[in-house]
Coordinates of C-alpha atoms in Angstrom, one line a residue:
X18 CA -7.1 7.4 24.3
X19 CA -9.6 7.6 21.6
X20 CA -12.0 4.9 19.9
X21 CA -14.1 4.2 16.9
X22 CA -16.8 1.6 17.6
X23 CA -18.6 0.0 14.7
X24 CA -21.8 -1.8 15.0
X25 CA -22.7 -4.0 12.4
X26 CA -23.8 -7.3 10.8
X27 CA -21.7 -9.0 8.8
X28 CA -23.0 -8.9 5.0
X29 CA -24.0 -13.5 4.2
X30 CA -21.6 -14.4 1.5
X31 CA -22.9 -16.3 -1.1
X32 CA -23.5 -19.6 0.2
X33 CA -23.0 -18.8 3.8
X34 CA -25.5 -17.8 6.9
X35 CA -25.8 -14.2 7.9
X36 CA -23.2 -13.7 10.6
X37 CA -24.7 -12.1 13.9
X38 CA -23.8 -8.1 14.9
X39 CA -20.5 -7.6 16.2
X40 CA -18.9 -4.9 18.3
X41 CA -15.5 -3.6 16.2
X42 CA -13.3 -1.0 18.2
X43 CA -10.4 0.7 16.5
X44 CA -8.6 2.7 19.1
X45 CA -5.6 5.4 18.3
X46 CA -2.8 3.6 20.4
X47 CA 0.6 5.1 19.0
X48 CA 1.5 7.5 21.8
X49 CA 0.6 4.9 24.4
X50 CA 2.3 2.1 22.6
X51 CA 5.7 4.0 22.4
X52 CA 5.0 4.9 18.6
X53 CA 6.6 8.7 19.2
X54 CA 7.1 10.4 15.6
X55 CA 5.7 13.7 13.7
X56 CA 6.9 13.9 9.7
X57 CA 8.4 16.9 9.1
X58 CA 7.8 17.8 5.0
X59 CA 10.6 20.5 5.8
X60 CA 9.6 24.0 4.6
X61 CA 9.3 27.2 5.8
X62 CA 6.6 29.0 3.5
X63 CA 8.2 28.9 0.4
X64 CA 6.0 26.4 -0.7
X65 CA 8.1 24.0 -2.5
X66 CA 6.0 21.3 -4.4
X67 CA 8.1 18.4 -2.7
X68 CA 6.3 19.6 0.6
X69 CA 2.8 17.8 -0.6
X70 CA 3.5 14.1 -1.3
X71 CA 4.9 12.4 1.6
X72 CA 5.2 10.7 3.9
X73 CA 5.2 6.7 4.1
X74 CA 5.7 4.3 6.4
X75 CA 5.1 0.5 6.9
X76 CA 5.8 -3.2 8.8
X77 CA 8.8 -4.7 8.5
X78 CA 9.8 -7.7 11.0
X79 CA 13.6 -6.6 11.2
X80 CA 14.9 -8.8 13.9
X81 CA 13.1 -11.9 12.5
X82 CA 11.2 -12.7 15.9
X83 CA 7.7 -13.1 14.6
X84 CA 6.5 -10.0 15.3
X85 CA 6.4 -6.8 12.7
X86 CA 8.0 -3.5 13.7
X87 CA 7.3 -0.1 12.2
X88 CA 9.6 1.8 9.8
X89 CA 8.7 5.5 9.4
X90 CA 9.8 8.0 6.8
X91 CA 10.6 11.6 7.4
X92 CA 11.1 14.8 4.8
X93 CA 14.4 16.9 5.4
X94 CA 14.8 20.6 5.6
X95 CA 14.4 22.5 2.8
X96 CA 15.6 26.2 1.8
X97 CA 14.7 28.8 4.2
X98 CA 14.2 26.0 6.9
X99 CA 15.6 27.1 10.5
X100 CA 18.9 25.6 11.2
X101 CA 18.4 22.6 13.9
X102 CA 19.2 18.3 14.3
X103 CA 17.8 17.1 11.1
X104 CA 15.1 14.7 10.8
X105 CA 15.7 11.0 10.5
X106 CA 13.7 8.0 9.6
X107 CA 13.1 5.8 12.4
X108 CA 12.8 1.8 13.0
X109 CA 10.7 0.8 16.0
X110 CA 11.1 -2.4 17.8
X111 CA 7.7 -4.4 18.6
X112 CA 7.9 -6.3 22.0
X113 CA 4.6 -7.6 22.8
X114 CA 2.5 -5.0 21.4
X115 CA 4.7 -1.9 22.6
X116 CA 7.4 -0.4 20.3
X117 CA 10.5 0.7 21.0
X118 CA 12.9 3.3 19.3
X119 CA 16.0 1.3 17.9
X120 CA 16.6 3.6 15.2
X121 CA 20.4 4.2 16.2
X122 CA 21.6 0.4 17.1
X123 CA 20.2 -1.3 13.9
X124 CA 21.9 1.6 11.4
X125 CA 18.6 2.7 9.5
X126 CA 18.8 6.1 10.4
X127 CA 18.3 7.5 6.7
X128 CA 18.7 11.4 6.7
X129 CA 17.9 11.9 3.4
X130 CA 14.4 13.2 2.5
X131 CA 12.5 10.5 2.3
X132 CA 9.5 9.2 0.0
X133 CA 8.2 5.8 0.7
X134 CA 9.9 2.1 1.3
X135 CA 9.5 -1.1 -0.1
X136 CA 10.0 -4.5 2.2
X137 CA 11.1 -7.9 0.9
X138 CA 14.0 -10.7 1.7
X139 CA 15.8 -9.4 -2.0
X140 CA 19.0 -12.1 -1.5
X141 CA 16.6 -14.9 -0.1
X142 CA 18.9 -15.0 3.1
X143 CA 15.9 -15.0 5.6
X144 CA 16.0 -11.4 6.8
X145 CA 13.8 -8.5 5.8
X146 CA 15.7 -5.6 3.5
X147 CA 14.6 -2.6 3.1
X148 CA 14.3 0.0 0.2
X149 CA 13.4 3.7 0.3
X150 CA 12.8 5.7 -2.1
X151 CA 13.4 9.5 -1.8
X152 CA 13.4 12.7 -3.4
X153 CA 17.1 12.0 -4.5
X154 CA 19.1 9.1 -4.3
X155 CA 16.9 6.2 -3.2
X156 CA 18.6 3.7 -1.0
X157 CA 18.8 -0.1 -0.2
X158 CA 19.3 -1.6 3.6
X159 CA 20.6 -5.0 3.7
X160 CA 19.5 -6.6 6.6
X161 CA 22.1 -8.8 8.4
X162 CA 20.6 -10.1 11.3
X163 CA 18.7 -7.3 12.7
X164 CA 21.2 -4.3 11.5
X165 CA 21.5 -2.7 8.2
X166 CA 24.4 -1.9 6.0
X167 CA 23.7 0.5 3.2
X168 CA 24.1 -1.7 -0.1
X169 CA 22.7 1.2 -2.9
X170 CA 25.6 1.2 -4.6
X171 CA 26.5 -2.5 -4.8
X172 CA 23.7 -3.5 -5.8
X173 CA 23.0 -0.9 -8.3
X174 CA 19.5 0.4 -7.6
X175 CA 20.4 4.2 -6.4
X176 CA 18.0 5.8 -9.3
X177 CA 17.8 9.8 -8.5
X178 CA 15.0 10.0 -10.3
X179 CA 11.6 11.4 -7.5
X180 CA 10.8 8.0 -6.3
X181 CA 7.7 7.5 -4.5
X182 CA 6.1 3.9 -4.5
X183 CA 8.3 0.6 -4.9
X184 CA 7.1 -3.2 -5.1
X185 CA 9.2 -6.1 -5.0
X186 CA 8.0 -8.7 -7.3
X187 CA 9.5 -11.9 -9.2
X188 CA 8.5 -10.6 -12.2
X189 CA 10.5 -13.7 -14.4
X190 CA 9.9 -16.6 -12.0
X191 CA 13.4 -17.5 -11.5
X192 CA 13.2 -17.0 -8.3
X193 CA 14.6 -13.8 -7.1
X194 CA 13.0 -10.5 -6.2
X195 CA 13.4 -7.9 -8.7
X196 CA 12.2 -4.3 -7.6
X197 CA 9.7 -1.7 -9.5
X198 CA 10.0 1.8 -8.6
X199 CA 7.4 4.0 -9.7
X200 CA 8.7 7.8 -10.2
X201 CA 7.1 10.9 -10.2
X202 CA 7.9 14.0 -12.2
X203 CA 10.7 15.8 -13.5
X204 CA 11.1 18.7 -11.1
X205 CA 14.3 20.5 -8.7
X206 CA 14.2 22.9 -5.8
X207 CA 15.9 25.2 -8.3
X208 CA 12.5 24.5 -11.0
X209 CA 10.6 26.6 -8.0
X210 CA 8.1 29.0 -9.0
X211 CA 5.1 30.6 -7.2
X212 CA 2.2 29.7 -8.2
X213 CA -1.4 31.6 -7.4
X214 CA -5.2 30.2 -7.5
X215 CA -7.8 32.7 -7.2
X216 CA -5.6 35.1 -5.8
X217 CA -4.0 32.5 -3.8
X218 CA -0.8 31.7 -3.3
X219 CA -0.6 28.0 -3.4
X220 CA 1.7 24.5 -4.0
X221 CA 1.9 24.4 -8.1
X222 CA 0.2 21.7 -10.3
X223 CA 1.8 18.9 -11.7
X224 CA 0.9 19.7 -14.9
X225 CA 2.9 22.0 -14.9
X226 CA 6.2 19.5 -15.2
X227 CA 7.2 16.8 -17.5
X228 CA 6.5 13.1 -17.1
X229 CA 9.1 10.4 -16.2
X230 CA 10.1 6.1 -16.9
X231 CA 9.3 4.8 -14.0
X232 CA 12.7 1.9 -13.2
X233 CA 12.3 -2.3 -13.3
X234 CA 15.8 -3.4 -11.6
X235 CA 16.0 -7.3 -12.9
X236 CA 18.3 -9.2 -9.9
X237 CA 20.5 -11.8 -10.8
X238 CA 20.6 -13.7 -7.7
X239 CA 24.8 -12.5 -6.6
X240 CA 23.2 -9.1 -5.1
X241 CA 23.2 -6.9 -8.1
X242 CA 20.4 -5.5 -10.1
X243 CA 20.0 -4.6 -13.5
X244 CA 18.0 -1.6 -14.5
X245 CA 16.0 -3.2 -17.8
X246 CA 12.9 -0.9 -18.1
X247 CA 14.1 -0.8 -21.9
X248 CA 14.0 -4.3 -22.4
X249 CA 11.0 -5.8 -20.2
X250 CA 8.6 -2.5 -20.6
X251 CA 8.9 -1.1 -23.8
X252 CA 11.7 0.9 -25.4
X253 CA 11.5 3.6 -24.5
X254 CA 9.5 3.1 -21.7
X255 CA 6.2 4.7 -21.1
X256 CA 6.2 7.9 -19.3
X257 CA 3.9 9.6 -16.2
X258 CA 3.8 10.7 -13.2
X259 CA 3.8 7.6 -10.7
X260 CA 2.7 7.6 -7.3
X261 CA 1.2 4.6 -6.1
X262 CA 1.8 1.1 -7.9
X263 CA 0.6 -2.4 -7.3
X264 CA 0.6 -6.1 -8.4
X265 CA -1.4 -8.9 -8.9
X266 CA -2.0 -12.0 -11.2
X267 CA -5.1 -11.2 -12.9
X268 CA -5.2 -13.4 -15.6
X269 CA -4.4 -16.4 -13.4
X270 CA -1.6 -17.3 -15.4
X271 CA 1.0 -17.6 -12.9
X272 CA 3.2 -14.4 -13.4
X273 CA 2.7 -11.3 -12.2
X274 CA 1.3 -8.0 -13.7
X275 CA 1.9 -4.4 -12.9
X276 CA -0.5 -1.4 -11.8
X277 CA 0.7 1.9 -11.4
X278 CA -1.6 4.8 -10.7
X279 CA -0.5 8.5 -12.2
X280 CA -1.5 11.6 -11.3
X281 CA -3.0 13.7 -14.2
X282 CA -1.5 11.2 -16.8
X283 CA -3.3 8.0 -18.0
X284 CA -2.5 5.1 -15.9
X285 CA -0.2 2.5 -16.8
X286 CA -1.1 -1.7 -16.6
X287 CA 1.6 -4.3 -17.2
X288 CA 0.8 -7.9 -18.8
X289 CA 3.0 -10.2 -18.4
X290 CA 3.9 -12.2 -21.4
X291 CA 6.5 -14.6 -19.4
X292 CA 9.2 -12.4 -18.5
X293 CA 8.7 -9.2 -20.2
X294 CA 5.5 -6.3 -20.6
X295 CA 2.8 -5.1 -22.9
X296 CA 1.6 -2.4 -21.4
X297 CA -2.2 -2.4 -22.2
X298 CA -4.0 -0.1 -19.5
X299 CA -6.0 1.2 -22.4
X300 CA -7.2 -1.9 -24.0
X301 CA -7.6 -3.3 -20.6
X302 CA -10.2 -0.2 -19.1
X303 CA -8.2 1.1 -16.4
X304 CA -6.0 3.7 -18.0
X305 CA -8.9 6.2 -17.3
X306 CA -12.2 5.8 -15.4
X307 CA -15.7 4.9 -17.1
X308 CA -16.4 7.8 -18.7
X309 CA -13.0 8.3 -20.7
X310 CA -11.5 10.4 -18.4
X311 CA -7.9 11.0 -17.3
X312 CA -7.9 11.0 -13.1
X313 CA -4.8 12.0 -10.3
X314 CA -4.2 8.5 -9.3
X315 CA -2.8 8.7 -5.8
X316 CA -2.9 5.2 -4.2
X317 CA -3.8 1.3 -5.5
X318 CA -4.7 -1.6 -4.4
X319 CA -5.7 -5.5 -5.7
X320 CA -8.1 -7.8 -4.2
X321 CA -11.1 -9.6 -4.9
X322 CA -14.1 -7.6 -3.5
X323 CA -16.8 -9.9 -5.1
X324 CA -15.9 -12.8 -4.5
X325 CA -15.7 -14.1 -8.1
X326 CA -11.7 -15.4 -7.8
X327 CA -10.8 -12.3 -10.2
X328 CA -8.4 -9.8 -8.8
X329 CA -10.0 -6.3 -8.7
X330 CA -9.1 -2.8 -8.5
X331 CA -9.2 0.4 -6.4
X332 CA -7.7 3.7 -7.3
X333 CA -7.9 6.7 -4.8
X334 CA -7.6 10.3 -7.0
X335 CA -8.4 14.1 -6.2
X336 CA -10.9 15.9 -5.4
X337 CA -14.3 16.1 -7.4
X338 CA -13.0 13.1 -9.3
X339 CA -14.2 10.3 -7.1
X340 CA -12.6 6.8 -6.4
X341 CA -12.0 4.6 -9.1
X342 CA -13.3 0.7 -8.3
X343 CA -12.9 -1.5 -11.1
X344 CA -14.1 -4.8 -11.2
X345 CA -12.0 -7.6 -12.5
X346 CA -13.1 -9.1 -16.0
X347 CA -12.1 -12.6 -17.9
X348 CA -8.9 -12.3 -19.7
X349 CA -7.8 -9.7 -17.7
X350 CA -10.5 -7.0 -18.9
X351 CA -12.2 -4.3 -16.4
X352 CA -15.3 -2.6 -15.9
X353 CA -15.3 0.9 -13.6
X354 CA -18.2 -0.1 -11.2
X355 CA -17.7 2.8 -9.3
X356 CA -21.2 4.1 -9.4
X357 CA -22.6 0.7 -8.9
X358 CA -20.8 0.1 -6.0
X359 CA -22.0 3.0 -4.1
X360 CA -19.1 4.6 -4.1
X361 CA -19.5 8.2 -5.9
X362 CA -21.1 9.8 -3.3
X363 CA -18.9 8.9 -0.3
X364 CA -15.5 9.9 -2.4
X365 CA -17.0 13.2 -4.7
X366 CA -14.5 15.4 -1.8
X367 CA -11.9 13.3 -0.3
X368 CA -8.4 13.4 -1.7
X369 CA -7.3 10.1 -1.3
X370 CA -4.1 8.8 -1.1
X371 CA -3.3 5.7 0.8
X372 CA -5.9 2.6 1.0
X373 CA -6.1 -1.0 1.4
X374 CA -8.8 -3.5 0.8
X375 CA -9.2 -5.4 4.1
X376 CA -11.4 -7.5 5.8
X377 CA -11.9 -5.4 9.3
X378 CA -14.4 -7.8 10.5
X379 CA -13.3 -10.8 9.5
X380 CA -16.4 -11.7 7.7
X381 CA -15.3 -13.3 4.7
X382 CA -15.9 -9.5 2.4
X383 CA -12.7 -7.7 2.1
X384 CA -13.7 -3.5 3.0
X385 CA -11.6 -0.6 1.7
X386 CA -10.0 1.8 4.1
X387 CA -8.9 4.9 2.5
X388 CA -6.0 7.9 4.0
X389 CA -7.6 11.4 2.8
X390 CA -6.0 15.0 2.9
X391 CA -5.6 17.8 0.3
X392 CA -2.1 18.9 -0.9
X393 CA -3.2 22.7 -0.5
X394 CA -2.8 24.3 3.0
X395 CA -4.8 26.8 2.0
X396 CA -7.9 25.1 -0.2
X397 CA -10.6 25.9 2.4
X398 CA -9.8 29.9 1.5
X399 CA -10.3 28.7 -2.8
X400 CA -13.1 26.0 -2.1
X401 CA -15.3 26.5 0.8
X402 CA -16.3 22.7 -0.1
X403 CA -12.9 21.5 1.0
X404 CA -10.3 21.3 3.6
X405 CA -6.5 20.7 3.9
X406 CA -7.2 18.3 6.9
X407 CA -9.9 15.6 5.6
X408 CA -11.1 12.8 7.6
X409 CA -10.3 9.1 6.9
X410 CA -13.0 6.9 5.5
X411 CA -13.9 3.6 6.3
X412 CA -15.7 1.9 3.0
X413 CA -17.8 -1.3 4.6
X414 CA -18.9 -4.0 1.6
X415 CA -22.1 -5.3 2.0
X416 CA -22.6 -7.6 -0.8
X417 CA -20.5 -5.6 -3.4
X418 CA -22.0 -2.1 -2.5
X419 CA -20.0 0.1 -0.4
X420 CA -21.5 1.9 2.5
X421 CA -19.4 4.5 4.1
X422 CA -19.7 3.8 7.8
X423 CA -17.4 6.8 8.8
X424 CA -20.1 9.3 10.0
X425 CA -21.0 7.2 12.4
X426 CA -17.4 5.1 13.3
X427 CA -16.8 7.5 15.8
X428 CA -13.8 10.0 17.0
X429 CA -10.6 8.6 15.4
X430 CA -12.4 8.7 11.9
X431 CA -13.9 11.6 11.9
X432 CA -10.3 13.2 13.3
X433 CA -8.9 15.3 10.5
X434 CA -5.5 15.0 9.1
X435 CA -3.6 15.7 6.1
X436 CA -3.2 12.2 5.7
X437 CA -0.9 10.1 2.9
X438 CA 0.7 6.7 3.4
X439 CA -1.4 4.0 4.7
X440 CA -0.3 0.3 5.4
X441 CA -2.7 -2.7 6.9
X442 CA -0.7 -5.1 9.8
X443 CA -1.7 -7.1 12.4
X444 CA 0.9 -6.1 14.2
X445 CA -0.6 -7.6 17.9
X446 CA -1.1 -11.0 16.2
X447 CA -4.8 -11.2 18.1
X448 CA -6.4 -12.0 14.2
X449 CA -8.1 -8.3 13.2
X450 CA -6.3 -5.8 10.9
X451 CA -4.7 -3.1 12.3
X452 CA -3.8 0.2 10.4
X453 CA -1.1 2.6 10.5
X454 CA -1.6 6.1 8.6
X455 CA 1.1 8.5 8.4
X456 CA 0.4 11.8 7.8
X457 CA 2.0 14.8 6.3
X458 CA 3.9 17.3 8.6
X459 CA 2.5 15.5 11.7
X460 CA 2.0 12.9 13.6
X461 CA 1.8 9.1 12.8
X462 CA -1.0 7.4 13.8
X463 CA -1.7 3.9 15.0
X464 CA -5.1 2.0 14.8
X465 CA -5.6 -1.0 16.5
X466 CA -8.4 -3.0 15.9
X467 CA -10.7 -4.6 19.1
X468 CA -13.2 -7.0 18.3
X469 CA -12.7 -8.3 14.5
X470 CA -11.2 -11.4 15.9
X471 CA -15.1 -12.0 17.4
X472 CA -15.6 -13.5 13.9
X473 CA -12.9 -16.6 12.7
X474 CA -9.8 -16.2 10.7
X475 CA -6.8 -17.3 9.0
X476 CA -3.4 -15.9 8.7
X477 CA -1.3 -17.9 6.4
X478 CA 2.8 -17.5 6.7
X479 CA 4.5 -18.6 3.2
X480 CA 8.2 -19.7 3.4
X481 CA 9.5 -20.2 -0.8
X482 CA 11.9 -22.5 -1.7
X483 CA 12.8 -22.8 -5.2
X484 CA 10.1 -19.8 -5.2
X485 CA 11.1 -16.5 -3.8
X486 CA 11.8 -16.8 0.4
X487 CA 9.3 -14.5 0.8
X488 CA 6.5 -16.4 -1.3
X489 CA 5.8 -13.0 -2.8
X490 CA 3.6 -13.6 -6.1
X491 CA 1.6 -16.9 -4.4
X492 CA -1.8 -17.0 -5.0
X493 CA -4.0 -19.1 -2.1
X494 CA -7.4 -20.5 -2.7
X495 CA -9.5 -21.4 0.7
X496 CA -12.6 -23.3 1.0
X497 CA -15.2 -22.5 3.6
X498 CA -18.7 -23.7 4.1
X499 CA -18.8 -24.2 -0.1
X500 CA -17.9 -20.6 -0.4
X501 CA -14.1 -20.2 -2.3
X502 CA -11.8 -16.9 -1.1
X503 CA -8.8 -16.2 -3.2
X504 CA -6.2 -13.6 -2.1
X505 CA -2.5 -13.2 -2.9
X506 CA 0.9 -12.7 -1.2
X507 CA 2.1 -9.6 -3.0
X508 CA 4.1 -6.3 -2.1
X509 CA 3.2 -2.4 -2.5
X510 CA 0.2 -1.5 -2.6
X511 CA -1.4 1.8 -1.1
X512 CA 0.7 4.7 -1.1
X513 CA 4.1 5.2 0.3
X514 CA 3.5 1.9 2.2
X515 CA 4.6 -1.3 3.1
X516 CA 2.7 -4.4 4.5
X517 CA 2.0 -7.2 6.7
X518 CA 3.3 -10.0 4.8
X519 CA 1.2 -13.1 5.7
X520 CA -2.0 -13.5 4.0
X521 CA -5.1 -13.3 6.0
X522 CA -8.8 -14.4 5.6
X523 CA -11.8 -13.7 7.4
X524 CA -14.0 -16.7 8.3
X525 CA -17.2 -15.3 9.9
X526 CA -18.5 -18.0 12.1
X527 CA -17.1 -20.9 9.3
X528 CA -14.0 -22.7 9.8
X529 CA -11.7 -24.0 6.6
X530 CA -12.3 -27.1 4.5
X531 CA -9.2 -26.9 2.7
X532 CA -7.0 -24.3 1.1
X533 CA -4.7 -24.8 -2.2
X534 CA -1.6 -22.5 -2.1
X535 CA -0.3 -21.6 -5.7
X536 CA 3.2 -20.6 -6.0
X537 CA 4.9 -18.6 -8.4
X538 CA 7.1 -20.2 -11.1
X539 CA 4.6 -23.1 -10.5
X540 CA 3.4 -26.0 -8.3
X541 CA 0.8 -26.7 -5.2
X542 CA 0.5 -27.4 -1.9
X543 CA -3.1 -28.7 -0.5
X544 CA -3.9 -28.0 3.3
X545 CA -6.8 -30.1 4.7
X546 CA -9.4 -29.0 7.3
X547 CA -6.3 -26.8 9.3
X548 CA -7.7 -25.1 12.6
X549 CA -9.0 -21.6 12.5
X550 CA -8.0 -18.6 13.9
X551 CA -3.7 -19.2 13.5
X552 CA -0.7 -18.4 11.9
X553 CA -0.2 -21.2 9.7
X554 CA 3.1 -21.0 8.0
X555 CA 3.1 -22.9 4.8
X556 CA 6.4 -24.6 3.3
X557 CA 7.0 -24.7 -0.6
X558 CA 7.9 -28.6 -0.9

């Protein structure tokens, strides 16, 4: 067993006292905890492009008893590969903290070589479905109580296109999830070619293939889907090379807009004009960073880093290109802030792919995590600067400037790994967010977090009822000590990934005054002065 131990003071939110130092411990706890998987990307040398971009992985509570179990994605062999028992996704079973392999009785046992996944109650029956996306035929998992029957075809949604991230989202308001699947490029084992670099032989560039439509499957509520990327984003349909996507309300309008970060193609942002999308990533400043250029967007995320109510933005991209961090403008405007947040510097190397905004010690300022590692085995030979294996990085905010706290976070962070999907849980319900980073070709990895729950929190359970079950789209407003947090209930996100689905809020040493829980399609609910560090499941009257 391994640990990372912070010390820190928590940065004073506006308003608030300066919080005193506390002692945060992530430990690596997957082996111990039963969590027994490596990825497998499947080749053998050849160096087939498909090889670079997974894997994913993410929460899902499958058996609907409060606690969230781990669903892990694994490649398939590839040309040349040995012959031996292929690799399967696997579902593990939480029980108090330790997970236990129950791949085989609950059915999930994909073979198929797998991408990412995408988590929601899609038929509002009360138990979590699952979607993954593959290279090939992506596939849905209807959950019926605790084991999953394969519903692709039934319900329409078995794109072939290279699917990567997915994000269920009510993107009409009537109440039902409908499902956005970002795709990545046109390309085939039989489009192989080998490509060099300096002499090098090496995984091709993406440039090198076409673009793609990325898929918006509208659901009509009887368990079918309707593909309608025509009609809701534009016909035809804007093209790139999707890898990460994620949503938020930022115009505070009640619907939901889409993000969807592209690698080497401009990115793509999605207004909502009450049912259907102008895409205006352009108009809006995050098609490109600051300085007009075009970046390879890996992972996304949304959250409000400074405190201003206005859903912000973080894109991880390659190497020498830095992280993009865009702050969150009225009328749904941005400005990159990158350099003024401090963060140029600490991602100039990294190739980041997975990340999350989260609050890792609970003091009120959500911090950005980030899941590095190149997608060249051998780009320590070409650039003495960089290596396949990269360490994760831990992004602290003080105030709105990012200090990167990994040098001195200790052994798990500075660990290398050829790291990809990341997702944020607290899967041992003790109030602190946990992580869980999957990594390409190796093994998964499972951070627990000791100590943030030194400081108070809130975890906030939705339950929809004319809503979506799920309460995906919800928007919550909490008061504390004059100071006002707003965070949202949403799905994708990161890279690969899928989620804890409450909605959680670091206190410091404040308690709540109130919180105002907005849902989508419309309508409030008002929580006085409710007790601090709980679940609190709120019901859509």
């Amino acid at each position: 067993m391994t640990a990372l131990i912070l010390w820190l003071t928590a940065a004073a939110p506006s308003g608030a006292q300066p919080e005193t130092t506390t002692t945060v411990v992530y430990t690596e706890v997957a082996r111990q905890q039963g969590l027994d998987f490596t990825h497998t990307h499947g080749g053998s040398g050849t160096l087939f492009y498909v090889e670079t971009v997974g894997s994913g992985g993410g929460f899902i509570d499958h058996d609907s008893d409060g606690d969230l179990d781990i669903y892990l994605i694994n490649g398939s062999p590839l040309p040349g590969t040995p012959p031996g028992p292929a690799p399967v996704n696997k579902l593990f079973r939480n029980s108090s903290g330790h997970f236990e392999d129950v791949t085989t009785i609950t059915g999930i046992g994909d073979t198929s070589y797998g991408m990412g996944l995408a988590v929601a109650d899609y038929d509002n029956d009360g138990d979590s479905d699952l979607y993954v996306t593959n290279f090939g035929v992506n596939r849905l998992f209807r959950n019926e109580s605790g084991v999953f029957h394969e519903a692709t075809s039934a319900a329409g949604v078995g794109d072939s296109l290279w699917g990567t991230s997915a994000a269920w989202l009510d993107y009409d308001n009537d109440g039902q999830l409908d499902l956005y699947v970002t795709n990545y490029i046109d390309w085939h084992l039989s489009d192989h070619e080998d490509c060099f670099d300096r002499g090098h032989l090496v995984y091709c560039d993406p440039g090198r293939y076409d673009a793609v439509v990325d898929r918006l499957y509208h659901n009509d509520g009887e368990g079918r889907f309707a593909e309608v990327a025509d009609l809701a984003l534009g016909s035809p349909p804007p093209l790139g090379k999707g890898l990460g996507v994620a949503t938020a309300d930022i115009d505070s309008d009640g619907d939901l807009e889409i993000y969807v970060a592209n690698d080497e193609t401009p990115n793509h942002l999605y207004i909502n004009e009450g049912g259907s999308y102008r895409e205006s990533a352009l108009i809006a400043g995050v098609s490109h960073n600051g300085g007009g250029e075009v970046e390879a967007g890996m992972g996304v995320d949304f959250s409000d880093f400074d405190g201003d109510g206005r859903a912000d933005l973080f894109v991880t991209n390659f190497s020498y290109e830095t992280y993009t961090l865009y702050r969150g403008l009225e009328q749904g405007f941005f400005q990159d802030v990158t350099a003024g947040a401090g963060l140029v510097s600490a991602s100039l190397l990294p190739l980041g792919f997975g990340t999350r905004f989260i609050d890792f010690d609970n003091d009120g300022d959500v911090d950005i995590y980030c899941a590095n590692g190149h997608v060249m085995h051998n780009i320590g030979d070409i650039e003495r600067s960089l290596s396949y294996a990269m360490a994760n990085q831990l992004l602290r905010n003080d105030a709105g400037l990012f200090v990167d706290i990994s040098a001195r976070a200790g052994e798990d962070t500075r660990q290398q790994g050829v790291s990809r999907g990341l997702a944020s849980a607290d899967y041992d319900d003790d109030g602190d967010i946990d992580l869980l980073v999957t990594n390409n070709n190796g093994p998964v990895s499972l951070l627990r977090n000791d100590g943030g729950n030194h400081n108070h929190w809130l975890s906030i359970r939705l339950h929809g009822e004319a809503a979506n079950r799920d309460g995906i789209g919800t928007r919550v407003e909490l008061w504390s000590a004059g100071r006002r947090m707003v965070r949202e209930r949403s799905s994708g996100g990161s890279y690969l990934a899928s989620h804890d689905p409450r909605v959680h809020f670091g206190l410091g040493s404040e308690g709540v005054d109130s919180l105002r829980v907005h849902w989508p399609g419309g309508g409030s609910t008002v929580v006085r002065t409710p007790s601090s560090d709980q679940t609190l499941l709120v019901r859509q009257p």
